GROMACS .gro file of C-alpha atoms in nm:
model
  333
    1UNK     CA    1  -4.591   0.914  -3.387
    2UNK     CA    2  -4.899   0.761  -3.549
    3UNK     CA    3  -5.258   0.826  -3.448
    4UNK     CA    4  -5.299   0.447  -3.433
    5UNK     CA    5  -5.035   0.177  -3.456
    6UNK     CA    6  -5.073  -0.195  -3.400
    7UNK     CA    7  -4.812  -0.468  -3.421
    8UNK     CA    8  -4.913  -0.834  -3.460
    9UNK     CA    9  -5.236  -0.762  -3.270
   10UNK     CA   10  -5.431  -1.082  -3.195
   11UNK     CA   11  -5.742  -1.177  -3.000
   12UNK     CA   12  -5.808  -1.544  -2.924
   13UNK     CA   13  -6.122  -1.635  -2.730
   14UNK     CA   14  -6.150  -1.923  -2.484
   15UNK     CA   15  -6.326  -2.141  -2.742
   16UNK     CA   16  -6.019  -2.113  -2.965
   17UNK     CA   17  -6.168  -1.861  -3.209
   18UNK     CA   18  -5.899  -1.628  -3.341
   19UNK     CA   19  -6.108  -1.318  -3.409
   20UNK     CA   20  -5.806  -1.095  -3.479
   21UNK     CA   21  -5.498  -1.257  -3.629
   22UNK     CA   22  -5.170  -1.063  -3.613
   23UNK     CA   23  -5.312  -0.734  -3.737
   24UNK     CA   24  -5.050  -0.465  -3.804
   25UNK     CA   25  -5.168  -0.122  -3.918
   26UNK     CA   26  -5.049   0.239  -3.906
   27UNK     CA   27  -5.285   0.537  -3.921
   28UNK     CA   28  -5.136   0.883  -3.973
   29UNK     CA   29  -5.249   1.192  -3.782
   30UNK     CA   30  -5.539   1.361  -3.958
   31UNK     CA   31  -5.618   1.058  -4.172
   32UNK     CA   32  -5.953   0.889  -4.234
   33UNK     CA   33  -5.870   0.521  -4.223
   34UNK     CA   34  -6.117   0.256  -4.335
   35UNK     CA   35  -6.133  -0.098  -4.195
   36UNK     CA   36  -6.330  -0.310  -4.440
   37UNK     CA   37  -6.466  -0.659  -4.412
   38UNK     CA   38  -6.780  -0.872  -4.384
   39UNK     CA   39  -6.963  -0.943  -4.060
   40UNK     CA   40  -6.745  -1.162  -3.840
   41UNK     CA   41  -6.420  -1.057  -4.010
   42UNK     CA   42  -6.273  -0.904  -3.694
   43UNK     CA   43  -6.358  -0.536  -3.745
   44UNK     CA   44  -6.555  -0.481  -3.425
   45UNK     CA   45  -6.315  -0.689  -3.215
   46UNK     CA   46  -6.025  -0.475  -3.339
   47UNK     CA   47  -6.206  -0.150  -3.265
   48UNK     CA   48  -6.300  -0.274  -2.916
   49UNK     CA   49  -5.933  -0.345  -2.844
   50UNK     CA   50  -5.831  -0.002  -2.974
   51UNK     CA   51  -6.092   0.167  -2.755
   52UNK     CA   52  -5.978  -0.035  -2.447
   53UNK     CA   53  -6.303  -0.235  -2.419
   54UNK     CA   54  -6.119  -0.562  -2.485
   55UNK     CA   55  -5.766  -0.670  -2.402
   56UNK     CA   56  -5.561  -0.829  -2.678
   57UNK     CA   57  -5.424  -1.180  -2.639
   58UNK     CA   58  -5.101  -1.101  -2.822
   59UNK     CA   59  -4.932  -0.803  -2.984
   60UNK     CA   60  -4.943  -0.433  -2.905
   61UNK     CA   61  -5.159  -0.134  -2.992
   62UNK     CA   62  -5.102   0.237  -2.939
   63UNK     CA   63  -5.362   0.511  -2.985
   64UNK     CA   64  -5.251   0.876  -2.977
   65UNK     CA   65  -4.916   0.747  -2.854
   66UNK     CA   66  -5.054   0.553  -2.556
   67UNK     CA   67  -5.057   0.178  -2.500
   68UNK     CA   68  -5.418   0.049  -2.497
   69UNK     CA   69  -5.342  -0.196  -2.214
   70UNK     CA   70  -5.082  -0.022  -1.999
   71UNK     CA   71  -5.223   0.331  -2.044
   72UNK     CA   72  -5.591   0.260  -2.100
   73UNK     CA   73  -5.710   0.565  -1.903
   74UNK     CA   74  -5.500   0.802  -2.117
   75UNK     CA   75  -5.628   0.634  -2.434
   76UNK     CA   76  -5.990   0.687  -2.324
   77UNK     CA   77  -5.918   1.056  -2.265
   78UNK     CA   78  -5.791   1.089  -2.622
   79UNK     CA   79  -6.065   0.911  -2.814
   80UNK     CA   80  -6.426   0.941  -2.916
   81UNK     CA   81  -6.618   0.620  -2.988
   82UNK     CA   82  -6.947   0.596  -3.178
   83UNK     CA   83  -7.081   0.240  -3.165
   84UNK     CA   84  -7.295   0.058  -3.421
   85UNK     CA   85  -7.605   0.073  -3.203
   86UNK     CA   86  -7.735   0.409  -3.087
   87UNK     CA   87  -7.649   0.490  -2.725
   88UNK     CA   88  -7.859   0.806  -2.687
   89UNK     CA   89  -8.140   0.820  -2.431
   90UNK     CA   90  -8.462   0.859  -2.627
   91UNK     CA   91  -8.647   1.003  -2.326
   92UNK     CA   92  -8.411   1.300  -2.305
   93UNK     CA   93  -8.388   1.588  -2.551
   94UNK     CA   94  -8.094   1.614  -2.787
   95UNK     CA   95  -7.934   1.883  -2.574
   96UNK     CA   96  -7.993   1.690  -2.250
   97UNK     CA   97  -7.816   1.391  -2.401
   98UNK     CA   98  -7.513   1.605  -2.478
   99UNK     CA   99  -7.521   1.762  -2.130
  100UNK     CA  100  -7.511   1.411  -1.986
  101UNK     CA  101  -7.217   1.325  -2.214
  102UNK     CA  102  -7.038   1.640  -2.099
  103UNK     CA  103  -7.068   1.532  -1.735
  104UNK     CA  104  -6.951   1.179  -1.814
  105UNK     CA  105  -6.647   1.323  -1.993
  106UNK     CA  106  -6.572   1.567  -1.709
  107UNK     CA  107  -6.582   1.875  -1.935
  108UNK     CA  108  -6.541   2.200  -1.742
  109UNK     CA  109  -6.880   2.350  -1.654
  110UNK     CA  110  -6.796   2.690  -1.799
  111UNK     CA  111  -6.716   2.526  -2.137
  112UNK     CA  112  -7.020   2.301  -2.168
  113UNK     CA  113  -7.277   2.545  -2.313
  114UNK     CA  114  -7.056   2.678  -2.592
  115UNK     CA  115  -6.919   2.332  -2.668
  116UNK     CA  116  -7.270   2.187  -2.706
  117UNK     CA  117  -7.386   2.483  -2.917
  118UNK     CA  118  -7.089   2.434  -3.146
  119UNK     CA  119  -7.144   2.059  -3.187
  120UNK     CA  120  -7.519   2.090  -3.244
  121UNK     CA  121  -7.453   2.346  -3.516
  122UNK     CA  122  -7.192   2.120  -3.674
  123UNK     CA  123  -7.432   1.826  -3.708
  124UNK     CA  124  -7.732   2.047  -3.798
  125UNK     CA  125  -7.940   1.965  -3.490
  126UNK     CA  126  -7.965   2.312  -3.336
  127UNK     CA  127  -8.328   2.352  -3.441
  128UNK     CA  128  -8.424   2.015  -3.287
  129UNK     CA  129  -8.208   2.027  -2.973
  130UNK     CA  130  -8.504   2.068  -2.735
  131UNK     CA  131  -8.709   1.787  -2.891
  132UNK     CA  132  -8.724   1.447  -2.726
  133UNK     CA  133  -8.497   1.198  -2.906
  134UNK     CA  134  -8.786   0.953  -2.946
  135UNK     CA  135  -8.912   1.195  -3.214
  136UNK     CA  136  -8.579   1.181  -3.403
  137UNK     CA  137  -8.528   0.985  -3.724
  138UNK     CA  138  -8.256   0.719  -3.745
  139UNK     CA  139  -8.025   0.961  -3.922
  140UNK     CA  140  -8.077   1.231  -3.659
  141UNK     CA  141  -8.002   0.983  -3.379
  142UNK     CA  142  -7.681   0.882  -3.553
  143UNK     CA  143  -7.580   1.249  -3.587
  144UNK     CA  144  -7.648   1.294  -3.215
  145UNK     CA  145  -7.436   0.987  -3.142
  146UNK     CA  146  -7.152   1.138  -3.344
  147UNK     CA  147  -7.199   1.472  -3.167
  148UNK     CA  148  -7.158   1.294  -2.832
  149UNK     CA  149  -6.835   1.137  -2.951
  150UNK     CA  150  -6.700   1.480  -3.050
  151UNK     CA  151  -6.797   1.673  -2.741
  152UNK     CA  152  -6.467   1.636  -2.556
  153UNK     CA  153  -6.269   1.708  -2.877
  154UNK     CA  154  -6.089   1.375  -2.910
  155UNK     CA  155  -5.765   1.332  -3.101
  156UNK     CA  156  -5.894   1.010  -3.260
  157UNK     CA  157  -6.258   0.936  -3.345
  158UNK     CA  158  -6.371   0.575  -3.385
  159UNK     CA  159  -6.682   0.514  -3.595
  160UNK     CA  160  -6.804   0.154  -3.592
  161UNK     CA  161  -7.032   0.096  -3.894
  162UNK     CA  162  -7.166   0.455  -3.873
  163UNK     CA  163  -7.433   0.412  -4.141
  164UNK     CA  164  -7.541   0.053  -4.077
  165UNK     CA  165  -7.916   0.010  -4.127
  166UNK     CA  166  -7.971   0.359  -4.266
  167UNK     CA  167  -8.138   0.419  -4.601
  168UNK     CA  168  -7.913   0.530  -4.886
  169UNK     CA  169  -8.016   0.899  -4.876
  170UNK     CA  170  -7.948   0.922  -4.501
  171UNK     CA  171  -7.622   0.735  -4.549
  172UNK     CA  172  -7.506   0.999  -4.798
  173UNK     CA  173  -7.592   1.274  -4.550
  174UNK     CA  174  -7.391   1.105  -4.273
  175UNK     CA  175  -7.095   1.083  -4.513
  176UNK     CA  176  -7.113   1.458  -4.564
  177UNK     CA  177  -7.117   1.517  -4.187
  178UNK     CA  178  -6.813   1.292  -4.143
  179UNK     CA  179  -6.628   1.493  -4.411
  180UNK     CA  180  -6.737   1.815  -4.242
  181UNK     CA  181  -6.615   1.694  -3.900
  182UNK     CA  182  -6.283   1.584  -4.044
  183UNK     CA  183  -6.230   1.920  -4.214
  184UNK     CA  184  -6.341   2.122  -3.912
  185UNK     CA  185  -6.126   1.945  -3.651
  186UNK     CA  186  -5.852   1.784  -3.866
  187UNK     CA  187  -5.885   1.478  -3.645
  188UNK     CA  188  -5.789   1.120  -3.716
  189UNK     CA  189  -6.089   0.898  -3.790
  190UNK     CA  190  -6.091   0.518  -3.779
  191UNK     CA  191  -6.395   0.388  -3.964
  192UNK     CA  192  -6.519   0.030  -3.983
  193UNK     CA  193  -6.762  -0.053  -4.261
  194UNK     CA  194  -6.876  -0.318  -4.503
  195UNK     CA  195  -7.004  -0.057  -4.748
  196UNK     CA  196  -6.738  -0.027  -5.017
  197UNK     CA  197  -6.873   0.299  -5.154
  198UNK     CA  198  -6.853   0.448  -4.804
  199UNK     CA  199  -6.483   0.365  -4.780
  200UNK     CA  200  -6.419   0.486  -5.135
  201UNK     CA  201  -6.578   0.824  -5.071
  202UNK     CA  202  -6.437   0.892  -4.726
  203UNK     CA  203  -6.105   0.718  -4.667
  204UNK     CA  204  -5.746   0.816  -4.739
  205UNK     CA  205  -5.633   0.457  -4.684
  206UNK     CA  206  -5.806   0.128  -4.613
  207UNK     CA  207  -5.728  -0.220  -4.487
  208UNK     CA  208  -5.931  -0.519  -4.600
  209UNK     CA  209  -5.972  -0.776  -4.322
  210UNK     CA  210  -6.115  -1.125  -4.364
  211UNK     CA  211  -6.118  -1.407  -4.106
  212UNK     CA  212  -5.918  -1.184  -3.872
  213UNK     CA  213  -5.629  -1.130  -4.113
  214UNK     CA  214  -5.531  -0.816  -4.305
  215UNK     CA  215  -5.537  -0.895  -4.678
  216UNK     CA  216  -5.410  -0.561  -4.810
  217UNK     CA  217  -5.362  -0.197  -4.706
  218UNK     CA  218  -5.343   0.098  -4.944
  219UNK     CA  219  -5.539   0.396  -5.076
  220UNK     CA  220  -5.866   0.316  -5.257
  221UNK     CA  221  -5.726   0.463  -5.580
  222UNK     CA  222  -5.408   0.255  -5.565
  223UNK     CA  223  -5.601  -0.063  -5.491
  224UNK     CA  224  -5.835  -0.012  -5.784
  225UNK     CA  225  -5.553   0.085  -6.021
  226UNK     CA  226  -5.360  -0.228  -5.925
  227UNK     CA  227  -5.638  -0.445  -6.067
  228UNK     CA  228  -5.608  -0.296  -6.413
  229UNK     CA  229  -5.817  -0.055  -6.613
  230UNK     CA  230  -6.122  -0.275  -6.667
  231UNK     CA  231  -6.335  -0.547  -6.508
  232UNK     CA  232  -6.512  -0.798  -6.732
  233UNK     CA  233  -6.789  -1.001  -6.570
  234UNK     CA  234  -6.965  -1.276  -6.762
  235UNK     CA  235  -7.198  -1.563  -6.687
  236UNK     CA  236  -7.191  -1.902  -6.857
  237UNK     CA  237  -7.462  -2.164  -6.906
  238UNK     CA  238  -7.261  -2.441  -6.739
  239UNK     CA  239  -6.935  -2.473  -6.551
  240UNK     CA  240  -6.861  -2.819  -6.698
  241UNK     CA  241  -6.563  -2.694  -6.901
  242UNK     CA  242  -6.479  -2.399  -6.678
  243UNK     CA  243  -6.121  -2.505  -6.607
  244UNK     CA  244  -6.043  -2.520  -6.979
  245UNK     CA  245  -6.192  -2.175  -7.036
  246UNK     CA  246  -6.003  -2.020  -6.743
  247UNK     CA  247  -5.679  -2.178  -6.862
  248UNK     CA  248  -5.723  -2.025  -7.208
  249UNK     CA  249  -5.819  -1.681  -7.075
  250UNK     CA  250  -5.511  -1.677  -6.853
  251UNK     CA  251  -5.296  -1.697  -7.165
  252UNK     CA  252  -5.431  -1.363  -7.293
  253UNK     CA  253  -5.153  -1.108  -7.242
  254UNK     CA  254  -5.377  -0.825  -7.116
  255UNK     CA  255  -5.541  -1.035  -6.840
  256UNK     CA  256  -5.413  -0.963  -6.486
  257UNK     CA  257  -5.635  -1.186  -6.270
  258UNK     CA  258  -5.943  -1.411  -6.284
  259UNK     CA  259  -6.193  -1.497  -6.012
  260UNK     CA  260  -6.484  -1.741  -6.033
  261UNK     CA  261  -6.808  -1.763  -5.837
  262UNK     CA  262  -7.003  -2.062  -5.965
  263UNK     CA  263  -7.105  -1.981  -6.321
  264UNK     CA  264  -6.995  -1.615  -6.290
  265UNK     CA  265  -6.642  -1.524  -6.396
  266UNK     CA  266  -6.467  -1.194  -6.325
  267UNK     CA  267  -6.165  -1.099  -6.536
  268UNK     CA  268  -5.938  -0.808  -6.442
  269UNK     CA  269  -5.768  -0.662  -6.746
  270UNK     CA  270  -5.555  -0.368  -6.859
  271UNK     CA  271  -5.770  -0.335  -7.172
  272UNK     CA  272  -6.119  -0.482  -7.155
  273UNK     CA  273  -6.213  -0.377  -7.509
  274UNK     CA  274  -5.943  -0.601  -7.649
  275UNK     CA  275  -5.996  -0.891  -7.410
  276UNK     CA  276  -6.376  -0.922  -7.445
  277UNK     CA  277  -6.372  -1.032  -7.815
  278UNK     CA  278  -6.103  -1.289  -7.732
  279UNK     CA  279  -6.322  -1.436  -7.457
  280UNK     CA  280  -6.606  -1.469  -7.708
  281UNK     CA  281  -6.369  -1.644  -7.948
  282UNK     CA  282  -6.248  -1.888  -7.683
  283UNK     CA  283  -6.582  -1.990  -7.529
  284UNK     CA  284  -6.720  -2.199  -7.822
  285UNK     CA  285  -6.382  -2.370  -7.863
  286UNK     CA  286  -6.414  -2.519  -7.512
  287UNK     CA  287  -6.788  -2.582  -7.543
  288UNK     CA  288  -6.915  -2.299  -7.324
  289UNK     CA  289  -7.194  -2.052  -7.403
  290UNK     CA  290  -7.175  -1.698  -7.259
  291UNK     CA  291  -7.517  -1.586  -7.134
  292UNK     CA  292  -7.428  -1.228  -7.038
  293UNK     CA  293  -7.121  -1.006  -7.021
  294UNK     CA  294  -7.042  -0.656  -6.890
  295UNK     CA  295  -6.742  -0.425  -6.885
  296UNK     CA  296  -6.687  -0.173  -6.602
  297UNK     CA  297  -6.410   0.013  -6.424
  298UNK     CA  298  -6.275  -0.145  -6.102
  299UNK     CA  299  -6.452  -0.066  -5.774
  300UNK     CA  300  -6.359  -0.155  -5.418
  301UNK     CA  301  -6.607  -0.443  -5.447
  302UNK     CA  302  -6.381  -0.580  -5.719
  303UNK     CA  303  -6.075  -0.521  -5.499
  304UNK     CA  304  -6.239  -0.722  -5.220
  305UNK     CA  305  -6.326  -1.000  -5.463
  306UNK     CA  306  -5.969  -1.004  -5.592
  307UNK     CA  307  -5.812  -1.040  -5.246
  308UNK     CA  308  -6.068  -1.269  -5.080
  309UNK     CA  309  -6.220  -1.459  -5.372
  310UNK     CA  310  -6.576  -1.364  -5.274
  311UNK     CA  311  -6.820  -1.076  -5.293
  312UNK     CA  312  -6.852  -0.879  -4.971
  313UNK     CA  313  -7.218  -0.793  -5.011
  314UNK     CA  314  -7.323  -1.158  -5.046
  315UNK     CA  315  -7.218  -1.209  -4.683
  316UNK     CA  316  -7.431  -0.922  -4.557
  317UNK     CA  317  -7.770  -1.004  -4.701
  318UNK     CA  318  -7.698  -0.786  -5.001
  319UNK     CA  319  -7.694  -0.862  -5.370
  320UNK     CA  320  -7.695  -1.239  -5.348
  321UNK     CA  321  -7.843  -1.328  -5.683
  322UNK     CA  322  -7.728  -1.280  -6.039
  323UNK     CA  323  -7.997  -1.033  -6.141
  324UNK     CA  324  -7.928  -0.801  -5.847
  325UNK     CA  325  -7.551  -0.810  -5.904
  326UNK     CA  326  -7.594  -0.734  -6.271
  327UNK     CA  327  -7.833  -0.448  -6.192
  328UNK     CA  328  -7.579  -0.289  -5.956
  329UNK     CA  329  -7.299  -0.325  -6.209
  330UNK     CA  330  -7.506  -0.147  -6.471
  331UNK     CA  331  -7.568   0.135  -6.224
  332UNK     CA  332  -7.194   0.162  -6.151
  333UNK     CA  333  -7.092   0.157  -6.517
   0.00000   0.00000   0.00000
């Protein structure tokens, strides 16, 4: 039995939009599974179906062995769900929020105190438990949200964009808490995100979803290795003769794949040190000048580009100009 299993899961809205398109995934017990994609890709719709908040149009889904439609009540008993937006009451203290959660989850009264003490200690909020939540930072509120999702000790924890909107330092801290929770409880975690580094650091396996369809599923390491050893990114002064250049580069034996984005070309290769000089040799022959070039190891950003033909972060208000992309590649190198 899988922690989560879907078969040809689809959600079609009345306006004809197919938000989830025949999604089939399997998540093992005790696994951290990442669901990656840009805004509007179908991540949140999928997680809402799996948490019984939406009914699928077609297909089936089981969580902790229970059908999300036919056995919705049992599914809700087995899961914890931490939404994108904070659901804590800022006029209550941290502890009062968890006491409210305990009542909503029908936790036995004689277990509540110890359970809350344990969870507060786990997310490092014991020293602030009696403070009003309106005095909490964004990171503290997110930790309290996660604590609420853990209180009834679910078999499967759903985290929908758990670090969205947080600064990078706070994001790193939340990652450490997620690792700590996973180790402490050995629970299955289903994580949606559009931060590739988040998935790379946390997940055993990931699925990339775009326009409602699963593009690929595998471990982050396997996905990066499949691209080759190196990623060459270069920018040209004009795309007038781009087809000729691409055609010539494709003939190089060590090249595995090529993607273009305007005047930026990404080449996936098994040996970038050998391919780069050949690209320089080819460019003047077809009348193209290379303005800049870099060589890095594959990242999940490159995996996403390879399978979807676009950069994920451009769709999320991220690095949408050449200078910013080049800066981030230098930092990754």
